[in-house]
Every structure is written in C-alpha cells, then in structure tokens.
PDB file of C-alpha atoms in Angstrom:
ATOM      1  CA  UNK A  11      29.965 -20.398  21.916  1.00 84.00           C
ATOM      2  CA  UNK A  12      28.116 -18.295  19.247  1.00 92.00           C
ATOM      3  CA  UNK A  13      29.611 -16.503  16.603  1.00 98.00           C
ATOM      4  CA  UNK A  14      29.376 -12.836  15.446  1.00 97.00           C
ATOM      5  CA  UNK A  15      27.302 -14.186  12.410  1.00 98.00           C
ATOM      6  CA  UNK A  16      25.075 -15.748  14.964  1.00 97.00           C
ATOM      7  CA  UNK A  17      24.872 -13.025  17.253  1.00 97.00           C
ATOM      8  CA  UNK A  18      23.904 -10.545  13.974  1.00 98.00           C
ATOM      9  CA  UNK A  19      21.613 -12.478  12.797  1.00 98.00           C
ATOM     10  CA  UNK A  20      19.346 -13.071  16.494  1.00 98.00           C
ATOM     11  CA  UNK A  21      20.244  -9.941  17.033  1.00 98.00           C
ATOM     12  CA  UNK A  22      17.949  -8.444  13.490  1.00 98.00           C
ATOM     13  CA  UNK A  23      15.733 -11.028  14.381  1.00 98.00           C
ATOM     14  CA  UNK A  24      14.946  -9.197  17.830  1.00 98.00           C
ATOM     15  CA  UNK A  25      15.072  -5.834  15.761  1.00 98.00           C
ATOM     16  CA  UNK A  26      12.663  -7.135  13.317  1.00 98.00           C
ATOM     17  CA  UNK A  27      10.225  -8.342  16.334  1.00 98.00           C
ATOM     18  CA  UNK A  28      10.447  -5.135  17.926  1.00 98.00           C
ATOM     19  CA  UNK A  29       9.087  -3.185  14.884  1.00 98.00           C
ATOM     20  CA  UNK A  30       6.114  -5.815  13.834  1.00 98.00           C
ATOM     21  CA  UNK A  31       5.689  -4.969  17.945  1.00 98.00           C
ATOM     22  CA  UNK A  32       5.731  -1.148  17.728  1.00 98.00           C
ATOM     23  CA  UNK A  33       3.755  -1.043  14.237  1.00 97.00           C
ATOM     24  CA  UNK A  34       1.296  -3.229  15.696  1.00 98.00           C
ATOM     25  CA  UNK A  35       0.917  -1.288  18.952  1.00 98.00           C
ATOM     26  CA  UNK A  36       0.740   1.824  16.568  1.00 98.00           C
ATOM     27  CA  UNK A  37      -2.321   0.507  14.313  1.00 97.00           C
ATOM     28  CA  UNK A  38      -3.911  -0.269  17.887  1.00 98.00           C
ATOM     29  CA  UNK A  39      -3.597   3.013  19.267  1.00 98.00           C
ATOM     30  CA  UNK A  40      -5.197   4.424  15.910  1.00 98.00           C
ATOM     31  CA  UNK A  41      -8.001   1.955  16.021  1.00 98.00           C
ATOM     32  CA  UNK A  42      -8.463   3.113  19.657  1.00 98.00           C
ATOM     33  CA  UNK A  43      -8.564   7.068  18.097  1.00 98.00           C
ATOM     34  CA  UNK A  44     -11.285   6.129  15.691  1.00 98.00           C
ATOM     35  CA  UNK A  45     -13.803   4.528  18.108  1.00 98.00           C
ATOM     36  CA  UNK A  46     -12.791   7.841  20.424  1.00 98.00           C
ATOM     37  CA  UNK A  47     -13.866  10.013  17.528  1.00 98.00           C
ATOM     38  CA  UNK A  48     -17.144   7.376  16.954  1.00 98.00           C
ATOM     39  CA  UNK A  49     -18.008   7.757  20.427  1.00 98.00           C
ATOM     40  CA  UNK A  50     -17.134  11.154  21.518  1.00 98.00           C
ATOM     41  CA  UNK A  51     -18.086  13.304  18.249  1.00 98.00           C
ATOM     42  CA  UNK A  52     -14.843  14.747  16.917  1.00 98.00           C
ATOM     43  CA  UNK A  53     -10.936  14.579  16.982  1.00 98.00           C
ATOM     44  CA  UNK A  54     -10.841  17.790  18.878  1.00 98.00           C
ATOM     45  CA  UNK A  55     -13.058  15.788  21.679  1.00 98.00           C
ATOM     46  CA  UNK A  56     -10.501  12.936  21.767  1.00 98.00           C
ATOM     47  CA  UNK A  57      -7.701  14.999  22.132  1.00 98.00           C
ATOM     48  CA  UNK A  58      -9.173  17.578  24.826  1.00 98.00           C
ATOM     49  CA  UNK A  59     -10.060  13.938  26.761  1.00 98.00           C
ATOM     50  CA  UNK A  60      -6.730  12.491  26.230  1.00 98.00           C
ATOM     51  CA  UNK A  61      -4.739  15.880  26.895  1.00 98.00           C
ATOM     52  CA  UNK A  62      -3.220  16.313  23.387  1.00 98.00           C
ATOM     53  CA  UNK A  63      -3.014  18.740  20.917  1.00 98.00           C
ATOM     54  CA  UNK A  64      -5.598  17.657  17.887  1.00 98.00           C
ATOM     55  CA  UNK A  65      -3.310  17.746  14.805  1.00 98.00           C
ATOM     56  CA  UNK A  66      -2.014  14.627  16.837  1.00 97.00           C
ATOM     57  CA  UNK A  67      -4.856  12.606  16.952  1.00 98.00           C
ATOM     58  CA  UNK A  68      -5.555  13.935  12.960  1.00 98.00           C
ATOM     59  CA  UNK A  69      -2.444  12.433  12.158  1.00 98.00           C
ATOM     60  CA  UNK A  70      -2.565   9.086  13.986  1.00 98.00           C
ATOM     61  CA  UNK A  71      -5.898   8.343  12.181  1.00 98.00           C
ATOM     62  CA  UNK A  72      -4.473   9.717   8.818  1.00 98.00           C
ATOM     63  CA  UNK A  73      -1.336   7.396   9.139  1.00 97.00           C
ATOM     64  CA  UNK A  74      -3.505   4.292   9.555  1.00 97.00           C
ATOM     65  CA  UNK A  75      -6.020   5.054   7.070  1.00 97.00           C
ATOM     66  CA  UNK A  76      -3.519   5.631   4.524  1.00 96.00           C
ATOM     67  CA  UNK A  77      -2.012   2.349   5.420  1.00 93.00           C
ATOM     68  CA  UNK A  78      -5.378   0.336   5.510  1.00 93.00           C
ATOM     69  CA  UNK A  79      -5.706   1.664   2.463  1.00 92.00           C
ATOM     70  CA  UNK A  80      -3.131   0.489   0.703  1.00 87.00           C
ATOM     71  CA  UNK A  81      -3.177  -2.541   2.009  1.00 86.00           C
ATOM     72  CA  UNK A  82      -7.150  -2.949   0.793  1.00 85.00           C
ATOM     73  CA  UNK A  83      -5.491  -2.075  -2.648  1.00 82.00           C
TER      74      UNK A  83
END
C-alpha cells in the first residue's frame, strides 16, 4: 500500500517527465523549422508546405533561438 506522500511525489515525477518530454519534442520541431527554412528558402515556404499560417513558424524558430541562446550564455 502506498501513501498519499508516495503517490504525490511519483505522481510530479511523471509531471516533471512529461515536460522534459514536451520541451524536448518542442526544440525538435524547431530544429525541424530551421532546416525547412535552409532547404526551402523562407518561413513563408515552410509554412505554405506545412499548411500554417507564417507568424507560426516565425515564432517556433524565435522561441528556440532565444532559448539556445541563453543557454550558449
């Protein structure tokens, strides 16, 4: 039998693995964006391809160069 302290704390430990998950998945996708925009031209290109509206893609890449960056710092 567990207790509630137990359940708590596996239960932030699967919260915590889902967000290194979704981050992760998130830097991906951006990395994925860049080498669209590398091999197609232009963010407007990746986002006509992908069906999306381009401030999307803009923001994507923004979001993980800002975070690379920081990271770099």
């Amino acid at each position: 039998m567990t207790t509630w302290k137990e359940q708590y704390d596996e239960a932030v430990r699967k919260q915590e693995a889902a967000q290194a998950a979704y981050q992760a998945a998130t830097d991906e996708r951006a990395q994925a964006l860049i080498a669209g925009v590398r091999e197609l031209g232009s963010q407007a290109a990746v986002a006509r391809e992908l069906g999306v509206k381009t401030p999307s893609v803009n923001q994507a890449i923004r979001a993980y160069e800002k975070k690379t960056e920081k990271q770099s710092e």
